[in-house]
C-alpha positions as a printed NumPy array, in Angstrom:
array([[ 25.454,  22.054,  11.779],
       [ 25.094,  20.555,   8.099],
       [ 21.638,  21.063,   6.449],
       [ 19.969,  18.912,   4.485],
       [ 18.865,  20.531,   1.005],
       [ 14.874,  20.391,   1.778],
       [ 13.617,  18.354,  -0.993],
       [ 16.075,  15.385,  -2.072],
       [ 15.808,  13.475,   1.095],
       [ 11.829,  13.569,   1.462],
       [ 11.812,  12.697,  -2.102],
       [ 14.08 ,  10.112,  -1.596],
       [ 11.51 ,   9.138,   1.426],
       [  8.484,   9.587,  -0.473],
       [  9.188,   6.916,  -2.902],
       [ 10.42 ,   4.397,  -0.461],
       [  6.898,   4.72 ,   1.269],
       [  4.771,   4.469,  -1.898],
       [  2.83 ,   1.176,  -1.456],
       [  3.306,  -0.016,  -5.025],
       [  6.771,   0.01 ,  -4.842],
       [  7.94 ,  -3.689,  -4.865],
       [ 11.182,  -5.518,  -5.087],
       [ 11.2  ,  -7.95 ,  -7.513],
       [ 12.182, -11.655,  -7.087],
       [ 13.997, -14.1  ,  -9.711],
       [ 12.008, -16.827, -10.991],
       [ 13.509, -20.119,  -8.976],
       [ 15.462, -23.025, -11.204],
       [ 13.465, -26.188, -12.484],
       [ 12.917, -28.911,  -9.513],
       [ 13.738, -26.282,  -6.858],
       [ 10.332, -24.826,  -4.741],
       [  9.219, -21.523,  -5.863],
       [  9.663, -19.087,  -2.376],
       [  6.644, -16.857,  -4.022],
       [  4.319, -19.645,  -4.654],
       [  1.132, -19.264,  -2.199],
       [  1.343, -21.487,   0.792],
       [ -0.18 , -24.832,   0.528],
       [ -0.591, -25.542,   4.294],
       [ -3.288, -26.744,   6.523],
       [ -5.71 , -24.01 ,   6.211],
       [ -4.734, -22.697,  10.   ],
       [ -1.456, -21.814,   8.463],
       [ -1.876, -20.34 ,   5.53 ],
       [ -0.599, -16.777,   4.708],
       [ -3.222, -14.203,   4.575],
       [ -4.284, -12.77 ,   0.907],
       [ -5.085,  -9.657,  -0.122],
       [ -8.431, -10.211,  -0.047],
       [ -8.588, -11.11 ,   3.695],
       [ -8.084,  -7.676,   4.977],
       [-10.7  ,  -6.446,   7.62 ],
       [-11.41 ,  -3.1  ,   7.439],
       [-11.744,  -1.923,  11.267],
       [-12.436,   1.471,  12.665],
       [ -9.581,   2.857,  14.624],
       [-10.049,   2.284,  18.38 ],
       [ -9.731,   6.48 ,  19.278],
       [-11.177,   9.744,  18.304],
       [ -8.914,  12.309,  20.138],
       [ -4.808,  11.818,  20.399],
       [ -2.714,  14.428,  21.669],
       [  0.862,  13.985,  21.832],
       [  2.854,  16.39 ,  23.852],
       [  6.783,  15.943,  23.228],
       [ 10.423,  17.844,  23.338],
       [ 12.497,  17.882,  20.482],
       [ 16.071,  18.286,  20.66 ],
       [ 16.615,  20.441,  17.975],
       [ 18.655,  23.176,  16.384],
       [ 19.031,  25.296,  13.086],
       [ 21.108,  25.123,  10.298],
       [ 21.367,  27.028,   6.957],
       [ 23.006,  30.304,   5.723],
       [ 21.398,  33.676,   6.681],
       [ 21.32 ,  36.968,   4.609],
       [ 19.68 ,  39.927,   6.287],
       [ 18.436,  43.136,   4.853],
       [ 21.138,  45.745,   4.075],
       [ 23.479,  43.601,   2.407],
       [ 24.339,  40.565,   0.188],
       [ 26.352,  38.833,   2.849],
       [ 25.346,  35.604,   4.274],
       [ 26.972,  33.608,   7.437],
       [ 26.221,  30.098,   8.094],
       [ 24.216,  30.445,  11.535],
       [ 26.876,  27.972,  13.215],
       [ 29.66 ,  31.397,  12.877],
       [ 26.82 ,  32.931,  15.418],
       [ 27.073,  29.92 ,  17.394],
       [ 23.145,  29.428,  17.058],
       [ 23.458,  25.69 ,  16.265],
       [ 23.965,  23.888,  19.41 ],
       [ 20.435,  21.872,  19.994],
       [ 18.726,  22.096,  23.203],
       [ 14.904,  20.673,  23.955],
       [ 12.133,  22.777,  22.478],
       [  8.395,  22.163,  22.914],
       [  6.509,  20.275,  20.361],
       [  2.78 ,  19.381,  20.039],
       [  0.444,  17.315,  17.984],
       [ -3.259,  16.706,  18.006],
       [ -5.422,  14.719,  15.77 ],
       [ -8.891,  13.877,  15.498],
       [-10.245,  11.199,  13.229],
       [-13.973,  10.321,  12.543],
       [-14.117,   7.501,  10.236],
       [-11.431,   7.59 ,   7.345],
       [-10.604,  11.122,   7.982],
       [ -8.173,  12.836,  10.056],
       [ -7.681,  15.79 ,  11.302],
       [ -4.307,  17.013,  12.625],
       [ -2.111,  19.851,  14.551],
       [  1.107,  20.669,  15.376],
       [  3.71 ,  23.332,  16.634],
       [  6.703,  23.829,  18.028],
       [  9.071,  26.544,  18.713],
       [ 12.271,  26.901,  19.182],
       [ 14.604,  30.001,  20.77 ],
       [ 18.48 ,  30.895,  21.21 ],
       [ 18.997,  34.429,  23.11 ],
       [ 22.086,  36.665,  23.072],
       [ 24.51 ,  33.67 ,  22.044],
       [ 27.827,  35.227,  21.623],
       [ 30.41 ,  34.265,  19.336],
       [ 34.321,  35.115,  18.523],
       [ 34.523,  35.476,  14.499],
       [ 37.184,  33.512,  12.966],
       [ 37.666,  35.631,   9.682],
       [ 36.328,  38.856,   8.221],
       [ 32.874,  39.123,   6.471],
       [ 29.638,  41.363,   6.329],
       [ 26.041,  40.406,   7.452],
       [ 23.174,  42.98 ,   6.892],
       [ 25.604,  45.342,   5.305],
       [ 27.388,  45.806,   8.326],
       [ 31.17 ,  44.591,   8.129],
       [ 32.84 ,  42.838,  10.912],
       [ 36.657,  41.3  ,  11.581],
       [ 38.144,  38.473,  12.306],
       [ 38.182,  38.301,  16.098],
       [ 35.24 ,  40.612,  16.575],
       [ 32.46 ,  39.14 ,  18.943],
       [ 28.843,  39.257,  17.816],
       [ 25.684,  38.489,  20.249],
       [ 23.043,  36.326,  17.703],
       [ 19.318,  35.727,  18.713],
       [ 17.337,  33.179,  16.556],
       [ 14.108,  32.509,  16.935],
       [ 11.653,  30.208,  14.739],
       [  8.249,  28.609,  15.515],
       [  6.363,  26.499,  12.987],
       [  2.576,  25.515,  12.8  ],
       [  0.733,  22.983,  11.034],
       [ -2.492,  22.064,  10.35 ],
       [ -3.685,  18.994,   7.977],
       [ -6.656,  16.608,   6.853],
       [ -5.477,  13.317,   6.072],
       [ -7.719,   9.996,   4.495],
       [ -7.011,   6.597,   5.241],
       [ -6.309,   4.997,   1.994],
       [ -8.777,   1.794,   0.802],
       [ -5.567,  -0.713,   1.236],
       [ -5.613,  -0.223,   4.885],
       [ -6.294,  -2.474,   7.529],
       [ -6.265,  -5.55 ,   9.624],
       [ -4.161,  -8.823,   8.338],
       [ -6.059, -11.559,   9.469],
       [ -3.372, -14.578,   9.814],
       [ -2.933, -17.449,  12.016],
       [ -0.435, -18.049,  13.803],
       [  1.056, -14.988,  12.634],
       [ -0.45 , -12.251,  14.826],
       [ -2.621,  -9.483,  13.474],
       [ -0.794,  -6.593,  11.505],
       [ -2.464,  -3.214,  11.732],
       [ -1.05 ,  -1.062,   9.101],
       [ -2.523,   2.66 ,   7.97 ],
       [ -2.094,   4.358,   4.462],
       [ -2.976,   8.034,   4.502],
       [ -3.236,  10.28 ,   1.725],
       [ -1.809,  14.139,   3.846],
       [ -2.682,  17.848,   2.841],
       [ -2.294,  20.782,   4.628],
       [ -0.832,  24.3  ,   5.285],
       [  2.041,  25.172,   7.189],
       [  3.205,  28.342,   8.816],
       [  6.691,  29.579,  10.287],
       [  8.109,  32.641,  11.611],
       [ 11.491,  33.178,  11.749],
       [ 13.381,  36.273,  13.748],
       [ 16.855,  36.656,  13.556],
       [ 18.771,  39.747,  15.717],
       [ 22.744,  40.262,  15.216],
       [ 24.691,  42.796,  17.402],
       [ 27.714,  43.492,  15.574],
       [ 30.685,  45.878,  16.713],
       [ 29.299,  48.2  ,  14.13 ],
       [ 25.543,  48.522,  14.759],
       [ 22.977,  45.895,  14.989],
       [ 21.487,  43.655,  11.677],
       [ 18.196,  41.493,  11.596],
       [ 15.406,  40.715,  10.189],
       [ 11.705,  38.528,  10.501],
       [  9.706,  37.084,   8.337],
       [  5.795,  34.785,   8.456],
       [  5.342,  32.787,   5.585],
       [  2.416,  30.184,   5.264],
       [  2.769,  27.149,   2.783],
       [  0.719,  24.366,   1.446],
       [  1.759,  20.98 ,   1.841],
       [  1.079,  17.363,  -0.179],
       [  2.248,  14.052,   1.841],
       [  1.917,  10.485,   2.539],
       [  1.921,   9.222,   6.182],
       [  2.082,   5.433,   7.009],
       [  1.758,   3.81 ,  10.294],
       [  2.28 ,   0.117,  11.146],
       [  1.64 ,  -1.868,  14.59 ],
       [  4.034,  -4.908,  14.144],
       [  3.364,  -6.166,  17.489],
       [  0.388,  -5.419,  20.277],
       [  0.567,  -2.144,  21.335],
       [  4.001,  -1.029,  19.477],
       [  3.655,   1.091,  16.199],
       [  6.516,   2.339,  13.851],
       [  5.227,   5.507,  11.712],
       [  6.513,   7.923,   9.056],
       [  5.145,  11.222,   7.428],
       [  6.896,  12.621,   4.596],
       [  5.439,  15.989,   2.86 ],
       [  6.621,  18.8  ,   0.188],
       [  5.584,  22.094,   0.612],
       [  6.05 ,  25.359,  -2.122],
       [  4.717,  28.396,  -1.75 ],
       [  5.307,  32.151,  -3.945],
       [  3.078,  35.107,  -3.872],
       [  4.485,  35.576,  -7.614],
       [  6.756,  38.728,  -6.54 ],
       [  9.396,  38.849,  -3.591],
       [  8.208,  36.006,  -1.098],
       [  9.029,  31.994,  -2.404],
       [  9.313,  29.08 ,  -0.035],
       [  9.803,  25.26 ,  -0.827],
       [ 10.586,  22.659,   2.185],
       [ 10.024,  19.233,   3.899],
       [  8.844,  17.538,   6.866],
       [ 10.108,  14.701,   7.448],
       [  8.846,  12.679,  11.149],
       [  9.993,   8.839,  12.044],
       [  8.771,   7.351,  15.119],
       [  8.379,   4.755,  17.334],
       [  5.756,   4.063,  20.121],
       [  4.824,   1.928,  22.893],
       [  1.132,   1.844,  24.793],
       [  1.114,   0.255,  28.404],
       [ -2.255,   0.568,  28.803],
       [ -4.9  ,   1.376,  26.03 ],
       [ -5.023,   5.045,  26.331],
       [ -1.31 ,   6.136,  26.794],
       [  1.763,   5.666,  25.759],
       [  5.106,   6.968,  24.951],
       [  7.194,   7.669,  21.651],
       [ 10.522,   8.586,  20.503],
       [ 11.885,   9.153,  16.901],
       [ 13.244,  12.193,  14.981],
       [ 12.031,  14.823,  12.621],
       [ 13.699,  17.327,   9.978],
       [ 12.001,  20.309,   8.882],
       [ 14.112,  22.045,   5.691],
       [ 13.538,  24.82 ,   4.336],
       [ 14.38 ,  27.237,   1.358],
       [ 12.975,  31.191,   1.996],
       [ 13.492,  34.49 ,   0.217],
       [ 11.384,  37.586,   1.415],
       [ 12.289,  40.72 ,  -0.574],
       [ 14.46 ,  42.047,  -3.017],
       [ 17.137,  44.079,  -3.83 ],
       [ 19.067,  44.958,  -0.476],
       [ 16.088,  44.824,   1.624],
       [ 16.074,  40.995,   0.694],
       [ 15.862,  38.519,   3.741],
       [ 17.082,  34.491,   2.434],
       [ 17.586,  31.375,   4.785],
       [ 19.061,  28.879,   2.392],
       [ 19.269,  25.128,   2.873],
       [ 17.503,  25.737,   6.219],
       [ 16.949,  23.108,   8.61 ],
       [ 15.799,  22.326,  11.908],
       [ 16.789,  18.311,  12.866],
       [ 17.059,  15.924,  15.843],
       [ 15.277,  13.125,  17.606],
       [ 12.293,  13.626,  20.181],
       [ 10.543,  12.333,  22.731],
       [  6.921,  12.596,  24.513],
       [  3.95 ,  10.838,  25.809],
       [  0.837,   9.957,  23.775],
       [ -2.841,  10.462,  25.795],
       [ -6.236,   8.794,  23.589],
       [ -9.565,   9.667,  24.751]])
């Protein structure tokens, strides 16, 4: 499956959810009513300022959110041995299936405190190779068959604070709009394991990198009890000799609470990634790497 290079679409994200970004209007003609001037209306009708926003603590202190995602790689692969790479669709590793994936947070006061993992696995996935090439230094023909196991698991951990311009838009009869700026930062940690059997001896190779992470996370309840959210955040990492690492998380959601402490969600999430451990021909590289598709899960507040 395409991959999304990791840091042109948050990017792209980032600055559509920066809160000073605003759209600006052209002033209206003489005579006509200016749409931008404030609202004159009885008082009961009038649009709420800035300056009427309540500040209001958040009604939870524990959320866990326990989901699948339907996900699958993308990217090319170079293993140690050689300076061949193979897009990991040729090992037929790219057909999505539903892998566990967890959050937790915890927030006391304007701070938040926040978890998440998931991991994802393809076993002996065999695949008929339409042309010649060489993975690992090992050649291989067209027609050969090669067995592929992938395997990838990603943990996160974060502090986020609620930004002063949150809060509660008083308004009447509008109703209430809850909306939550966070400033994110955090560390993030994947593994990935990759296992070839080729006709000609076997190729692989595994690699744990950790990576620190800047973001922005907003999250909006438009009507009672249903919130839209989105987290973008850039991560780069280099030891400053044969390990360097830049990606993206990207998460959009949706959810819906029944009843005050659960509810369920749906929405979809990219992680992208750029890696290179080693050099020379012991180097292991997973280039415009990706993991994408849309989940779904149940949120539980105590």
């Amino acid at each position: 499956m395409p991959a999304a290079r990791p840091n042109a679409l948050a990017i792209a994200l980032l600055g559509l959810l920066a809160p000073g970004a605003v759209a600006q209007v052209p002033a209206a003609p003489p005579g006509v009513p200016d749409a931008t001037a404030p609202h004159r209306g009885p008082p009961s009708a009038e649009v709420p300022a800035l300056s009427e926003v309540e500040f209001i603590p958040l009604p939870w202190r524990v959320q866990v959110e326990p989901s699948l995602w339907f996900t699958a790689p993308g990217g090319y692969i170079q293993l140690p041995g050689g300076p061949g790479r193979v897009r990991v669709d040729e090992f037929n590793l790219d057909s999505p299936h539903a892998s566990p994936y967890v959050e937790a947070h915890v927030r006391r006061g304007d701070w938040r405190l926040a978890f998440s993992a998931m991991t994802y696995s393809a076993e002996n996935r065999s695949s008929t190779q339409a042309a010649a090439g060489s993975i690992g230094g090992i050649p291989f023909a067209a027609g050969d068959r090669i067995r592929a196991s992938l395997d990838f698991t990603s943990f996160h951990m974060e502090m986020a604070y609620r930004m002063p311009f949150s809060g509660r838009f008083l308004g009447n009869p509008e109703p209430d709009l809850l909306t939550i700026w966070e400033t994110t930062a955090g560390v993030r940690f994947h593994l990935l394991d990759v296992d070839l059997e080729l006709p000609g001896g076997h190729a692989g190779g595994r690699e744990f990198v950790g990576a620190p992470y800047v973001g922005v996370r907003l999250s909006m309840e438009v009507i009672r009890s249903f919130t839209i959210d989105g987290t973008v955040n850039i991560a780069l990492y280099s030891n400053g000799n044969d390990v360097t690492f830049s990606g993206s998380d990207i998460v959009i959601g949706m959810s819906y609470r029944p009843v005050k402490n659960f509810g369920v969600q749906v929405g979809y999430r990219q992680i992208a990634a750029d890696l290179s451990s080693g050099t020379g021909l012991g180097e292991l590289r997973w280039e415009e790497g990706a993991f994408a598709g849309v989940f779904a899960g149940v949120m539980i507040r105590f």
